[in-house]
Amino acid sequence: MQTLAVPELIDVPAPHRQRVLRHWRRMALALLAAGACLAGWQLARPLLAAQLAAAMTPAQEVRLGQGMLRELDIHTLQPSRLPLPQQQRLAGAFASLQAPHEGAPPHRLLFRSGHARAVAFALPSGDIIVDDALVQALPDDAAVLAVLAHELGHLQRRHMLKRLVQEALLPAAAGMVSGDMDWLVARSAALAPQLAWAQQAEVEADAYAADLLEHNGLALRSLQEAPQALHAQDGMHHPHLALHPLSGERLAQLRERAAR
């Protein structure tokens, strides 16, 4: 009958065996320390990103956003194909909205086409980009205004800036110090159209959008109907909902706010 081999370490002389065991203990401690550092870094990143984003000047935000728009227009986006009267009607309706009590950041609505995803997103410069495909997928102007109000909420809370800084923390810090933001601009332009938002960011943007619509006497049901209309088409696989998840909690909060 074949027996199990005795571990070779048993045959090693005692002094050497102790050295081997100490070596493995040090390796284990080093791995534990590395794991703790990594966990601490993951916890600290959002806080560091928020502080760094808060330290960014308005001029730097505008420069970053304008650079991103330039990159997107060169490599990704194309001019809108929506009829000009439709663009003017939507832009006029959005521009006519009066800011709620907390104010509104400077912003500009831009229509674009050619993006692979039917989405809308706001750049740190205040440019809110909406893809033709998203406008065409929504049932009416009220739903489009609800989506734009939601994006303005992201802009008001500076969600895009904080997220971009978090994704490229060290280059962002280096760019702020050196003034050379070219790498951050290119990286951010690639990330912006595909960033999925956390639940908390969505709730905050919804709350601002509700305040904006309510302040202007508009029905809040469009905040529910817009994502539900997209969900009815493609479920959670719709590109816009993939970035702006319609969780049960979020939908319940929208219904509660609309019922007030």
Short mmCIF file of N, CA and C in Angstrom, two decimals, residues 137-212:
data_model
loop_
_atom_site.label_atom_id
_atom_site.label_comp_id
_atom_site.label_asym_id
_atom_site.label_seq_id
_atom_site.Cartn_x
_atom_site.Cartn_y
_atom_site.Cartn_z
N ALA A 137 -36.03 58.09 -28.58
CA ALA A 137 -36.56 56.97 -27.80
C ALA A 137 -37.55 57.41 -26.74
N LEU A 138 -37.53 58.67 -26.37
CA LEU A 138 -38.42 59.17 -25.32
C LEU A 138 -39.76 59.56 -25.92
N PRO A 139 -40.84 59.42 -25.14
CA PRO A 139 -42.18 59.58 -25.71
C PRO A 139 -42.58 61.01 -26.06
N ASP A 140 -42.06 62.01 -25.35
CA ASP A 140 -42.48 63.39 -25.63
C ASP A 140 -41.45 64.37 -25.07
N ASP A 141 -41.72 65.66 -25.28
CA ASP A 141 -40.80 66.70 -24.82
C ASP A 141 -40.68 66.71 -23.30
N ALA A 142 -41.77 66.41 -22.60
CA ALA A 142 -41.73 66.42 -21.14
C ALA A 142 -40.73 65.38 -20.62
N ALA A 143 -40.69 64.23 -21.27
CA ALA A 143 -39.73 63.19 -20.86
C ALA A 143 -38.30 63.63 -21.14
N VAL A 144 -38.08 64.30 -22.27
CA VAL A 144 -36.75 64.81 -22.58
C VAL A 144 -36.33 65.84 -21.54
N LEU A 145 -37.26 66.74 -21.16
CA LEU A 145 -36.94 67.75 -20.14
C LEU A 145 -36.63 67.09 -18.80
N ALA A 146 -37.31 65.99 -18.49
CA ALA A 146 -37.03 65.29 -17.24
C ALA A 146 -35.61 64.73 -17.24
N VAL A 147 -35.19 64.15 -18.37
CA VAL A 147 -33.82 63.62 -18.48
C VAL A 147 -32.81 64.76 -18.37
N LEU A 148 -33.08 65.88 -19.03
CA LEU A 148 -32.17 67.02 -18.97
C LEU A 148 -32.10 67.61 -17.56
N ALA A 149 -33.23 67.65 -16.87
CA ALA A 149 -33.23 68.13 -15.48
C ALA A 149 -32.40 67.22 -14.59
N HIS A 150 -32.49 65.92 -14.85
CA HIS A 150 -31.69 64.94 -14.10
C HIS A 150 -30.20 65.17 -14.36
N GLU A 151 -29.83 65.40 -15.61
CA GLU A 151 -28.42 65.67 -15.93
C GLU A 151 -27.95 66.97 -15.29
N LEU A 152 -28.83 67.97 -15.24
CA LEU A 152 -28.47 69.22 -14.57
C LEU A 152 -28.24 68.97 -13.08
N GLY A 153 -28.98 68.02 -12.52
CA GLY A 153 -28.75 67.64 -11.13
C GLY A 153 -27.37 67.04 -10.92
N HIS A 154 -26.94 66.18 -11.84
CA HIS A 154 -25.57 65.64 -11.77
C HIS A 154 -24.55 66.78 -11.85
N LEU A 155 -24.83 67.75 -12.70
CA LEU A 155 -23.91 68.87 -12.86
C LEU A 155 -23.88 69.73 -11.60
N GLN A 156 -25.05 69.97 -11.02
CA GLN A 156 -25.13 70.78 -9.80
C GLN A 156 -24.35 70.14 -8.67
N ARG A 157 -24.40 68.81 -8.58
CA ARG A 157 -23.70 68.09 -7.51
C ARG A 157 -22.25 67.76 -7.89
N ARG A 158 -21.84 68.14 -9.10
CA ARG A 158 -20.47 67.93 -9.58
C ARG A 158 -20.10 66.44 -9.61
N HIS A 159 -21.07 65.61 -9.90
CA HIS A 159 -20.83 64.17 -9.91
C HIS A 159 -19.81 63.76 -10.96
N MET A 160 -19.92 64.32 -12.17
CA MET A 160 -19.00 63.93 -13.23
C MET A 160 -17.56 64.28 -12.86
N LEU A 161 -17.36 65.48 -12.36
CA LEU A 161 -16.00 65.90 -12.00
C LEU A 161 -15.43 64.99 -10.92
N LYS A 162 -16.20 64.72 -9.88
CA LYS A 162 -15.72 63.87 -8.79
C LYS A 162 -15.39 62.47 -9.29
N ARG A 163 -16.24 61.95 -10.17
CA ARG A 163 -16.01 60.59 -10.65
C ARG A 163 -14.78 60.52 -11.55
N LEU A 164 -14.61 61.51 -12.42
CA LEU A 164 -13.45 61.52 -13.30
C LEU A 164 -12.16 61.64 -12.51
N VAL A 165 -12.18 62.50 -11.49
CA VAL A 165 -11.00 62.66 -10.64
C VAL A 165 -10.71 61.36 -9.90
N GLN A 166 -11.75 60.68 -9.42
CA GLN A 166 -11.56 59.42 -8.71
C GLN A 166 -10.97 58.35 -9.62
N GLU A 167 -11.39 58.33 -10.90
CA GLU A 167 -10.90 57.34 -11.83
C GLU A 167 -9.44 57.58 -12.23
N ALA A 168 -8.99 58.82 -12.11
CA ALA A 168 -7.62 59.17 -12.50
C ALA A 168 -7.03 60.10 -11.45
N LEU A 169 -6.94 59.61 -10.22
CA LEU A 169 -6.63 60.46 -9.07
C LEU A 169 -5.26 61.11 -9.18
N LEU A 170 -4.22 60.31 -9.41
CA LEU A 170 -2.87 60.86 -9.44
C LEU A 170 -2.64 61.77 -10.65
N PRO A 171 -3.05 61.36 -11.87
CA PRO A 171 -2.91 62.29 -13.00
C PRO A 171 -3.69 63.59 -12.81
N ALA A 172 -4.85 63.49 -12.15
CA ALA A 172 -5.63 64.71 -11.91
C ALA A 172 -4.88 65.65 -10.98
N ALA A 173 -4.29 65.10 -9.92
CA ALA A 173 -3.53 65.93 -9.00
C ALA A 173 -2.32 66.54 -9.71
N ALA A 174 -1.63 65.73 -10.50
CA ALA A 174 -0.46 66.23 -11.22
C ALA A 174 -0.86 67.33 -12.21
N GLY A 175 -1.98 67.14 -12.89
CA GLY A 175 -2.44 68.14 -13.84
C GLY A 175 -2.81 69.45 -13.18
N MET A 176 -3.42 69.39 -12.00
CA MET A 176 -3.78 70.61 -11.28
C MET A 176 -2.54 71.39 -10.87
N VAL A 177 -1.51 70.66 -10.47
CA VAL A 177 -0.28 71.31 -10.01
C VAL A 177 0.52 71.86 -11.19
N SER A 178 0.66 71.05 -12.24
CA SER A 178 1.53 71.44 -13.37
C SER A 178 0.81 72.29 -14.40
N GLY A 179 -0.52 72.21 -14.41
CA GLY A 179 -1.27 72.92 -15.43
C GLY A 179 -1.42 72.14 -16.73
N ASP A 180 -0.76 70.99 -16.84
CA ASP A 180 -0.84 70.15 -18.04
C ASP A 180 -1.93 69.11 -17.83
N MET A 181 -3.10 69.33 -18.43
CA MET A 181 -4.24 68.44 -18.22
C MET A 181 -4.57 67.62 -19.47
N ASP A 182 -3.64 67.55 -20.41
CA ASP A 182 -3.92 66.87 -21.68
C ASP A 182 -4.26 65.40 -21.47
N TRP A 183 -3.48 64.72 -20.63
CA TRP A 183 -3.74 63.29 -20.41
C TRP A 183 -5.09 63.11 -19.73
N LEU A 184 -5.39 63.95 -18.74
CA LEU A 184 -6.66 63.85 -18.02
C LEU A 184 -7.82 64.12 -18.96
N VAL A 185 -7.67 65.09 -19.86
CA VAL A 185 -8.72 65.41 -20.83
C VAL A 185 -9.00 64.19 -21.71
N ALA A 186 -7.97 63.59 -22.27
CA ALA A 186 -8.15 62.44 -23.16
C ALA A 186 -8.77 61.26 -22.42
N ARG A 187 -8.30 61.00 -21.22
CA ARG A 187 -8.83 59.89 -20.42
C ARG A 187 -10.30 60.15 -20.06
N SER A 188 -10.61 61.39 -19.66
CA SER A 188 -11.96 61.73 -19.24
C SER A 188 -12.94 61.68 -20.40
N ALA A 189 -12.50 62.12 -21.59
CA ALA A 189 -13.38 62.08 -22.76
C ALA A 189 -13.77 60.65 -23.10
N ALA A 190 -12.85 59.72 -22.91
CA ALA A 190 -13.15 58.31 -23.19
C ALA A 190 -14.10 57.73 -22.14
N LEU A 191 -14.00 58.20 -20.91
CA LEU A 191 -14.80 57.64 -19.82
C LEU A 191 -16.21 58.22 -19.75
N ALA A 192 -16.35 59.52 -20.01
CA ALA A 192 -17.59 60.24 -19.71
C ALA A 192 -18.85 59.58 -20.26
N PRO A 193 -18.88 59.15 -21.54
CA PRO A 193 -20.14 58.61 -22.07
C PRO A 193 -20.51 57.24 -21.53
N GLN A 194 -19.63 56.61 -20.75
CA GLN A 194 -19.91 55.25 -20.32
C GLN A 194 -19.83 55.06 -18.81
N LEU A 195 -19.81 56.16 -18.05
CA LEU A 195 -19.76 56.04 -16.60
C LEU A 195 -21.14 55.69 -16.05
N ALA A 196 -21.22 54.61 -15.30
CA ALA A 196 -22.47 54.23 -14.64
C ALA A 196 -22.49 54.86 -13.25
N TRP A 197 -23.65 55.42 -12.90
CA TRP A 197 -23.73 56.17 -11.66
C TRP A 197 -24.17 55.28 -10.50
N ALA A 198 -23.64 55.58 -9.32
CA ALA A 198 -24.04 54.88 -8.11
C ALA A 198 -25.44 55.32 -7.70
N GLN A 199 -26.07 54.51 -6.86
CA GLN A 199 -27.43 54.79 -6.42
C GLN A 199 -27.54 56.16 -5.76
N GLN A 200 -26.59 56.52 -4.92
CA GLN A 200 -26.65 57.79 -4.22
C GLN A 200 -26.61 58.96 -5.18
N ALA A 201 -25.76 58.89 -6.21
CA ALA A 201 -25.68 59.96 -7.20
C ALA A 201 -27.00 60.09 -7.96
N GLU A 202 -27.63 58.96 -8.28
CA GLU A 202 -28.91 58.99 -8.99
C GLU A 202 -30.00 59.63 -8.13
N VAL A 203 -30.02 59.28 -6.85
CA VAL A 203 -31.02 59.84 -5.94
C VAL A 203 -30.84 61.36 -5.82
N GLU A 204 -29.59 61.80 -5.72
CA GLU A 204 -29.33 63.24 -5.61
C GLU A 204 -29.73 63.98 -6.88
N ALA A 205 -29.43 63.40 -8.05
CA ALA A 205 -29.81 64.03 -9.31
C ALA A 205 -31.33 64.05 -9.47
N ASP A 206 -32.00 62.97 -9.04
CA ASP A 206 -33.46 62.94 -9.10
C ASP A 206 -34.07 64.02 -8.22
N ALA A 207 -33.51 64.19 -7.02
CA ALA A 207 -34.05 65.18 -6.09
C ALA A 207 -33.93 66.59 -6.66
N TYR A 208 -32.78 66.88 -7.29
CA TYR A 208 -32.61 68.20 -7.90
C TYR A 208 -33.59 68.36 -9.06
N ALA A 209 -33.71 67.34 -9.90
CA ALA A 209 -34.63 67.41 -11.04
C ALA A 209 -36.06 67.65 -10.57
N ALA A 210 -36.46 66.97 -9.50
CA ALA A 210 -37.81 67.16 -8.96
C ALA A 210 -38.01 68.59 -8.47
N ASP A 211 -37.00 69.12 -7.78
CA ASP A 211 -37.07 70.52 -7.32
C ASP A 211 -37.22 71.47 -8.51
N LEU A 212 -36.44 71.22 -9.56
CA LEU A 212 -36.46 72.09 -10.74
C LEU A 212 -37.83 72.05 -11.43
#
